[in-house]
Each structure stands twice: as structure tokens, then as C-alpha cells.
Short mmCIF file of C-alpha atoms in Angstrom, two decimals:
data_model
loop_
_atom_site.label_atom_id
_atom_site.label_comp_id
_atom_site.label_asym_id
_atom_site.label_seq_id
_atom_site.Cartn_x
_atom_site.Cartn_y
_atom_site.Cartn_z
CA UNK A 1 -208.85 40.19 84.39
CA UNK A 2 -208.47 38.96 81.00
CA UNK A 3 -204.90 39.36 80.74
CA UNK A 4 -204.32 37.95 83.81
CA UNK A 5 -206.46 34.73 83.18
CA UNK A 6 -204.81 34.28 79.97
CA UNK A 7 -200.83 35.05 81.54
CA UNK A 8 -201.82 32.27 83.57
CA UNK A 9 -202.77 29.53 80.95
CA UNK A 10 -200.20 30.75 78.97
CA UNK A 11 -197.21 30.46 82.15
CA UNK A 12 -198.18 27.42 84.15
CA UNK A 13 -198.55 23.54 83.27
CA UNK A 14 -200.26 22.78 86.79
CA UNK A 15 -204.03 22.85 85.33
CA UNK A 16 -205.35 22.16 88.67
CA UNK A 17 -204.13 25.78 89.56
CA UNK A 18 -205.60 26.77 86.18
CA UNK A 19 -208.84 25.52 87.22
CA UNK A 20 -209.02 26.73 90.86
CA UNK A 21 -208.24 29.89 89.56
CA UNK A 22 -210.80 30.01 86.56
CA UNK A 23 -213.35 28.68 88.76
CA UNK A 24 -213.34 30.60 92.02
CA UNK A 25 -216.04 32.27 91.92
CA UNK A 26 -217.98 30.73 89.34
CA UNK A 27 -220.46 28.68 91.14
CA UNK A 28 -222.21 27.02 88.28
CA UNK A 29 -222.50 23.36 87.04
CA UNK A 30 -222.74 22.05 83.73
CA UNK A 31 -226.59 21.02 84.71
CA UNK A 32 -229.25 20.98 87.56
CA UNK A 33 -227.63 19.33 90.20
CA UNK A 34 -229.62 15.86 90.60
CA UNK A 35 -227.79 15.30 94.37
CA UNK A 36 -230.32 16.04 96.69
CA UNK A 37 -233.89 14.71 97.05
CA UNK A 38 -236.15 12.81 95.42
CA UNK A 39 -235.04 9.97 93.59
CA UNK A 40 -231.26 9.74 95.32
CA UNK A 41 -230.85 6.44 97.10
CA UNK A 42 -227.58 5.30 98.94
CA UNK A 43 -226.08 2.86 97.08
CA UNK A 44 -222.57 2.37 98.27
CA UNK A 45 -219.67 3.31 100.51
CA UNK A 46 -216.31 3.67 99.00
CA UNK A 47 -212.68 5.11 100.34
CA UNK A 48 -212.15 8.50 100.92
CA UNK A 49 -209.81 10.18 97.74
CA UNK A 50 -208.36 13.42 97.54
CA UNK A 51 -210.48 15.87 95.81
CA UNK A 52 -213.99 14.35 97.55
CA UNK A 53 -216.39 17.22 99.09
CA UNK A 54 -216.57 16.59 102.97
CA UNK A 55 -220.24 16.58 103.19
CA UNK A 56 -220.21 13.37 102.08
CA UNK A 57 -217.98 12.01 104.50
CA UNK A 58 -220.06 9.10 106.74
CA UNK A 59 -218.90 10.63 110.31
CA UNK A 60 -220.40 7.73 112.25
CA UNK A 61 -218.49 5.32 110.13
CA UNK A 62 -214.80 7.20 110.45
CA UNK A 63 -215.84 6.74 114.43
CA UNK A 64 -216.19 2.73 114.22
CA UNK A 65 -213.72 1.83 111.21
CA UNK A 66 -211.38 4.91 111.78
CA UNK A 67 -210.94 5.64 108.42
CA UNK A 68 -212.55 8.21 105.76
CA UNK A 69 -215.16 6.87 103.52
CA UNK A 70 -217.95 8.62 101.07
CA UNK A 71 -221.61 7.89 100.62
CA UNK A 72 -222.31 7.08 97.31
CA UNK A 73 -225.57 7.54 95.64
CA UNK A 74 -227.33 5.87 92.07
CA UNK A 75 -229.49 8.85 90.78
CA UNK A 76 -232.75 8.48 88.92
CA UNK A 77 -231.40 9.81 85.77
CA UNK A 78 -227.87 10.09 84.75
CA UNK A 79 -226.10 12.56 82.55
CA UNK A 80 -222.64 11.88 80.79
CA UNK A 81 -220.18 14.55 80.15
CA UNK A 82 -218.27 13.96 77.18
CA UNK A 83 -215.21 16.36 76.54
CA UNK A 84 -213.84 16.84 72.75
CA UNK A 85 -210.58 18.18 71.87
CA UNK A 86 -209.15 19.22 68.07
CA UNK A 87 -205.47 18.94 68.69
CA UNK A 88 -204.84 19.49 64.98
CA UNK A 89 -201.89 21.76 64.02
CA UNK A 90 -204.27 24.66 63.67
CA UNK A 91 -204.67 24.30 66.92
CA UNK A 92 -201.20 25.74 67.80
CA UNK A 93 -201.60 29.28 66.59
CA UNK A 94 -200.25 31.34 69.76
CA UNK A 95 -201.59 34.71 70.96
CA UNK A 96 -199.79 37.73 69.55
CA UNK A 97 -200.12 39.99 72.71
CA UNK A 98 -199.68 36.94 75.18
CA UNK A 99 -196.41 34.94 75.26
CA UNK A 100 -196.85 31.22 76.00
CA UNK A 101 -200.46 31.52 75.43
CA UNK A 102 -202.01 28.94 72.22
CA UNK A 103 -205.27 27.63 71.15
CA UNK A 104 -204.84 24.17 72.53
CA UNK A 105 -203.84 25.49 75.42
CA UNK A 106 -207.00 27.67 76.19
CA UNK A 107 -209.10 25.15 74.82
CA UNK A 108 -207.45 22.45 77.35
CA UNK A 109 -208.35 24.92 80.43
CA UNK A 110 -212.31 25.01 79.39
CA UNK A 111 -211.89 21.53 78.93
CA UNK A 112 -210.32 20.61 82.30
CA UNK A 113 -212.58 23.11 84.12
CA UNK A 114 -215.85 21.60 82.91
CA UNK A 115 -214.36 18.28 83.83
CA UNK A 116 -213.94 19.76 87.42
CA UNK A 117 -217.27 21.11 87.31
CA UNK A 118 -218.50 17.49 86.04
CA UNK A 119 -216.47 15.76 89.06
CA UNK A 120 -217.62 18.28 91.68
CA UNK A 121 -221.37 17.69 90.79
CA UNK A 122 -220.92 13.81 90.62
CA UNK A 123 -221.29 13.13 86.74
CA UNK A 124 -219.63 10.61 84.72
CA UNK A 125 -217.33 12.28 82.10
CA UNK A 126 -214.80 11.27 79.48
CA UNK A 127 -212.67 12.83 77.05
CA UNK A 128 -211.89 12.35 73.44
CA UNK A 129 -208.63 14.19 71.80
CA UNK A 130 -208.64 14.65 67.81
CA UNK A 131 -205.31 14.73 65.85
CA UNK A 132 -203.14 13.09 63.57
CA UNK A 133 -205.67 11.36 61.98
CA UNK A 134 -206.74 9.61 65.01
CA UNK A 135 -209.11 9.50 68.06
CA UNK A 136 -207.90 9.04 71.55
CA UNK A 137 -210.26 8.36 74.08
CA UNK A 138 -210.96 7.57 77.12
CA UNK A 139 -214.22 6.15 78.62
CA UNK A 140 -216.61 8.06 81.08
CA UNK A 141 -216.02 7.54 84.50
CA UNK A 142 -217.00 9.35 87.82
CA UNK A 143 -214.98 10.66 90.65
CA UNK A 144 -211.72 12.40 91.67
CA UNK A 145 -209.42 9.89 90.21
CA UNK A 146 -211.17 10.11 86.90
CA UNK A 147 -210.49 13.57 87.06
CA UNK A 148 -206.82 12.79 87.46
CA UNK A 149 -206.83 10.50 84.64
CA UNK A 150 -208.54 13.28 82.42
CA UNK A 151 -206.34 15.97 83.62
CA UNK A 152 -203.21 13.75 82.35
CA UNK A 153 -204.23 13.11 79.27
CA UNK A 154 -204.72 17.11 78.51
CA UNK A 155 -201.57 17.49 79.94
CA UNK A 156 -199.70 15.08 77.25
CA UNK A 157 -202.05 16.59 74.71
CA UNK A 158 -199.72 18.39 71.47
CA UNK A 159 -201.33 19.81 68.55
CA UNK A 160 -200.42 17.68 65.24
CA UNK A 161 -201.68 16.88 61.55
CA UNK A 162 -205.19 16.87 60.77
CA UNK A 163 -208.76 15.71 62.15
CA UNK A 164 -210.07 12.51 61.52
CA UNK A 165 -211.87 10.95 58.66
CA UNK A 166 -215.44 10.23 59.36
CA UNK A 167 -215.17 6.90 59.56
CA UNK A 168 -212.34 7.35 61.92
CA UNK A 169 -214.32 9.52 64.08
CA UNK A 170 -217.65 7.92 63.43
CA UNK A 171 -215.81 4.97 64.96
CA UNK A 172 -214.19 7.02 67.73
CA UNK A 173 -216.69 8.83 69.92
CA UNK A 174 -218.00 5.44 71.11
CA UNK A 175 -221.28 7.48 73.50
CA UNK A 176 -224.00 5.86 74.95
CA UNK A 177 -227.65 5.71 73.88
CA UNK A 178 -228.82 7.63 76.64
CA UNK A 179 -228.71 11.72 76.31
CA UNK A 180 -225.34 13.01 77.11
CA UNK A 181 -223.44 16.72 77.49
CA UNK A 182 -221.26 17.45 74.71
CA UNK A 183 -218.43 19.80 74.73
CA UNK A 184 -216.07 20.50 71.56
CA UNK A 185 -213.16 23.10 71.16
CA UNK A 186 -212.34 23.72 68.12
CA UNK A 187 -211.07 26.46 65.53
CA UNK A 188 -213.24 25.06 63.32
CA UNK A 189 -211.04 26.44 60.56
CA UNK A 190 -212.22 23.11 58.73
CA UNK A 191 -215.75 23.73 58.16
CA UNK A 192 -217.45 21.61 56.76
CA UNK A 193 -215.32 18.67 58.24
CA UNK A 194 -216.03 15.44 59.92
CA UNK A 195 -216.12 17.00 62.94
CA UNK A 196 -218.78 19.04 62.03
CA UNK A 197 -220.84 16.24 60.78
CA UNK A 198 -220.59 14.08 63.89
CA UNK A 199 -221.57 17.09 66.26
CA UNK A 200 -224.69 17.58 63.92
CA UNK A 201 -225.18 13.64 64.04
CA UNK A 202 -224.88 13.46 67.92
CA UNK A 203 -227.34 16.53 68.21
CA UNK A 204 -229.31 14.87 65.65
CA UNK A 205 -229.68 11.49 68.51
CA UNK A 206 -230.99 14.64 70.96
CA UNK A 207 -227.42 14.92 72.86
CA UNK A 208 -226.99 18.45 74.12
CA UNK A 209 -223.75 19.49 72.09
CA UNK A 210 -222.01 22.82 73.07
CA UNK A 211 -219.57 24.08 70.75
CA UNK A 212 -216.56 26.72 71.43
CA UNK A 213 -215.04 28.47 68.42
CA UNK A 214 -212.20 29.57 69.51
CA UNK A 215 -209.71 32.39 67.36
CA UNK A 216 -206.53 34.62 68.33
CA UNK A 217 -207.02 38.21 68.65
CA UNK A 218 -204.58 38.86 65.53
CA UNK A 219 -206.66 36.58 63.51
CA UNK A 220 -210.00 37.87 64.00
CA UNK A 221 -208.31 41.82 63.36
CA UNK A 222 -206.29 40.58 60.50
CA UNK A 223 -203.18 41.96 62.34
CA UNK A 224 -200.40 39.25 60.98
CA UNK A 225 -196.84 40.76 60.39
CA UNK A 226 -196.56 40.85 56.65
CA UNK A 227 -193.01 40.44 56.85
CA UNK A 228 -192.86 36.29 57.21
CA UNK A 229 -194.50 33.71 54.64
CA UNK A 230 -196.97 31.34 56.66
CA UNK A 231 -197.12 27.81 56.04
CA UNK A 232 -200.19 25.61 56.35
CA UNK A 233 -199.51 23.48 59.22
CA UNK A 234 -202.36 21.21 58.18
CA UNK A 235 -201.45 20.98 54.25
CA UNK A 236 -197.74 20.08 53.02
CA UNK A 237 -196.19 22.48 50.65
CA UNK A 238 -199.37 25.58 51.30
CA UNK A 239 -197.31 28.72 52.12
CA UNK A 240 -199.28 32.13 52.71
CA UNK A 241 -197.80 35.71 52.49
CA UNK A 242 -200.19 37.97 54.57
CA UNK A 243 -199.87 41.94 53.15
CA UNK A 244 -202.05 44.96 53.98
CA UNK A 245 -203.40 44.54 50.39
CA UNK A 246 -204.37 41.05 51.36
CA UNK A 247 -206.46 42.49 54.95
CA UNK A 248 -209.70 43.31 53.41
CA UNK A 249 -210.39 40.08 51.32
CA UNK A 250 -209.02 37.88 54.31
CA UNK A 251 -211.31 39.30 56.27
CA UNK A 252 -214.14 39.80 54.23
CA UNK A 253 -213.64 35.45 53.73
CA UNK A 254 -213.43 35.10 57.14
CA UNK A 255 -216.24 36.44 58.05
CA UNK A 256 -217.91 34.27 55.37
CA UNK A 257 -216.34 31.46 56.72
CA UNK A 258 -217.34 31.88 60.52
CA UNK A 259 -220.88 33.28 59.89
CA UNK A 260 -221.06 29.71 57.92
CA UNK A 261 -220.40 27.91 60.96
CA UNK A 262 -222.70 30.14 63.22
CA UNK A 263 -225.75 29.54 60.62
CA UNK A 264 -225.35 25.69 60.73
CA UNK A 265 -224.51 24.95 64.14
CA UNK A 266 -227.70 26.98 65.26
CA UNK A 267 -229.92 25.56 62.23
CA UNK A 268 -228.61 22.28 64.30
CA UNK A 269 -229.52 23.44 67.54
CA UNK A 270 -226.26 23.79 68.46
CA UNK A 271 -225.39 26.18 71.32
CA UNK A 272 -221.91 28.01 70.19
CA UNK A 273 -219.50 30.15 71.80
CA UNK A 274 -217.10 32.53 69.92
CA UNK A 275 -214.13 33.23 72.32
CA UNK A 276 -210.69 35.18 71.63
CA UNK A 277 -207.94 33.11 73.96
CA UNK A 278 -206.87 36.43 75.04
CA UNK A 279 -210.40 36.69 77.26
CA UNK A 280 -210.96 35.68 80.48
CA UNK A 281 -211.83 32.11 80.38
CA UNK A 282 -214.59 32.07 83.39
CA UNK A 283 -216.53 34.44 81.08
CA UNK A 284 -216.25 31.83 78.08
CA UNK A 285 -217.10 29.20 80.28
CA UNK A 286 -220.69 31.28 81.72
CA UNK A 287 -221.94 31.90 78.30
CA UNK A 288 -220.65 27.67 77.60
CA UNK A 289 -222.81 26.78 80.69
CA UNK A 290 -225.99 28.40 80.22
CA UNK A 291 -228.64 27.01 78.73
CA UNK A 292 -229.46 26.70 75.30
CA UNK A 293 -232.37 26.59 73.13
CA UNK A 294 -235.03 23.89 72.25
CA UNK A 295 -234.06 20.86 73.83
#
């Protein structure tokens, strides 16, 4: 199942196949569904889109206007989605067992599936992509066509240069007062970084922040061909050679390095997943969507 999840990502550009694919089966939101009952007043009608469940198709008003429209409702308490993306050149390490298959790209399928999930249970979401020094964003909106619009963007997403400064990104993930759903993908190779600071900081204003660590198999086992120097794509001029006499001290420092990141993000109360892009996505995205500690 892995393989084939991954072969997927790695072989098709359509993510709404991606997604349909990940997701079947899944049957989970990002939060307790707020839709039904108490507290859920109509509020509006708008036109049907593509993408819109049918149970919220008003039947009696298709029969008198003869066209499609959906009942929308204001809810008593509502929850933004925000989606955050390091497309730094780190972030284009590919698979070594899975051809086609990158970092960005696996982190743009969670991505794009919680956004689905997000859409389906009627959230606003937006997205925010990190690279090159720069934040690109795009507000929080609900509905299908936001999901279009966020699907897009992922799409034109390419991993380059390096995260932003703090200020930059202090500047960039404009969120709302009111508690929100974070999600960051990351390699978190840069640690600490200003990325790291502003998910503590948004934690810190009691936003739920959900962070996924994500690694190739051949760098978690060490198993680089030793043949090939490796340049840094995040530092001009860095070149690596990577030898069996180097295996044991790069891993010994990674593991330094990631159990780092593991102690701070849960001293933060920050819920973090460790995934390999070579696993099955739906079971990164269960451990992603469960609950997490003290909130």
C-alpha cells in the first residue's frame, strides 16, 4: 500500500486524483464536525459549484427556480485551517527507491488532502508557501472554489532558496485572533529557524499547530551513494562527500538533530508527525488528525 500511494504522488500532477485516492476510506475530519445541531442557523443560499455535497442541495427551491442552489449556514464557533508549506531547496530531495517521488511533493498531497478534508467539513482554510526568502499566501476562504484556488497554487509550487527571515515570516502568516488549525510540512533540516519560532509563537497565542517532519528513506538509513559529492542546495559553495566512514557520525548527528526538534516541539505542545515519503500517506495523515495533548 505504501508503494503504491507513494508511485502515485510520485507519477501524477492531477492532485485531485491524489486526494480521492489518499482519502477513500479515511473518513475523518480535521475536527468535530460543528454542521449539525445546536447552534447552526441558515444564513444564506448560494449557487450550486462542483465539488458541493448533495445533502445540502434546497430540493424545493431547484423545483420553483430550476436551478441548483446550497443552504448555507453561520456556525456558533468557527475554526480556520491554515496550511504551511517549506518549499526551500531541501525540500527537493527525491526518494531513492521511488522515481518521481520528492519531499515537496509528498508534503503538497497532505497538504491538499487536509484542504479537502477542510472543504468537505465546511471550514475556512488558507495556505501559506515558504521559499526564496519569501511568503506567499493566500487568505482563508470556504468552499469548493477555494479549494480550487488552493489546489493551484500547490500545483505551481517549486522548491527554491531558503526560508524566510523572521521578520519576513512574522509579517507573512497574517492569522486571525481567534484559535485556528495549523498545519506545517517541513524537513525541518533548519532547526532552530524562523519557522520554528513562529510555530512556537502561534502555539504560544493557543492555535492548535500540527507539525509533519518529513525525511527520505535513504536519509534516515544513511544509505547515500558515496560515489557523488553533494552540494548544499540551501548554502552556495557547501559541497558534501558522503563515505561509509562518514555513516556512523552522520547518523549519530542526526539523530541529535531530530530528537532536538521532537523535545521542543512537544515542550511547546506541539503535536508532530515523523513520516518517510516512501509511506502511505493516509497513515501520515491519521496519526496528523488525531488529537493532541493539552489544549
Amino acid at each position: 500500500m505504501a508503494l503504491a500511494s507513494s508511485a502515485l504522488i510520485a507519477h501524477t500532477t492531477d492532485l485531485e486524483l491524489v486526494i480521492r485516492h489518499v482519502l477513500a476510506g479515511l473518513g475523518q475530519g480535521v475536527h468535530a464536525g460543528r454542521e449539525r445541531g445546536a447552534g447552526v442557523e441558515f444564513s444564506e443560499y448560494r449557487a450550486y459549484a462542483p465539488g458541493d455535497e448533495w445533502r445540502r442541495v434546497d430540493w424545493k427551491l431547484l423545483a420553483r427556480a430550476d436551478r441548483y442552489y446550497v443552504r448555507e449556514a453561520e456556525r456558533d464557533s468557527h475554526v480556520a485551517v491554515w496550511l504551511v508549506l517549506d518549499a526551500s531547496a531541501s525540500m527537493a530531495e527525491p526518494s531513492r527507491s521511488i522515481g518521481g517521488l520528492d519531499k515537496l511533493g509528498y508534503a503538497r498531497t497532505l497538504l491538499a488532502c487536509i484542504a479537502a478534508i477542510a472543504q468537505r467539513q465546511g471550514d475556512a482554510f488558507g495556505l501559506a508557501v515558504l521559499a526564496s526568502g519569501r511568503v506567499q499566501f493566500l487568505p482563508a476562504a470556504r468552499g469548493p472554489r477555494q479549494l480550487q484556488r488552493v489546489l493551484a497554487r500547490l500545483k505551481q509550487v517549486t522548491a527554491a532558496g531558503h526560508l524566510p527571515d523572521a521578520d519576513v515570516l512574522r509579517g507573512g502568516l497574517r492569522l486571525t485572533a481567534s484559535p485556528s488549525l495549523i498545519f506545517a510540512a517541513s524537513d525541518f533540516l533548519d532547526w532552530p529557524s524562523p519557522l520554528s519560532d513562529a510555530l512556537v509563537r502561534l502555539r504560544h497565542m493557543r492555535h492548535d499547530v500540527r507539525a509533519a517532519c518529513l525525511h527520505t528513506g535513504a536519509e534516515q538509513e544513511g544509505s547515500f551513494d558515496s560515489g557523488p559529492a553533494y552540494r548544499d542546495p540551501e548554502r552556495e559553495g557547501a559541497v558534501f562527500r558522503f563515505g561509509a566512514d562518514l555513516r556512523e557520525t552522520y547518523l549519530r548527528n542526526r539523530e541529535a538533530h531530530f530528537g532536538a526538534v521532537s523535545a521542543a516541539l512537544r515542550a511547546s505542545d506541539v503535536l508532530q508527525v515523523s513520516a518517510r515519503i516512501e509511506q502511505a500517506p493516509g497513515d501520515v495523515l491519521r496519526q496528523w488528525l488525531r488529537q493532541g495533548g493539552r489544549r
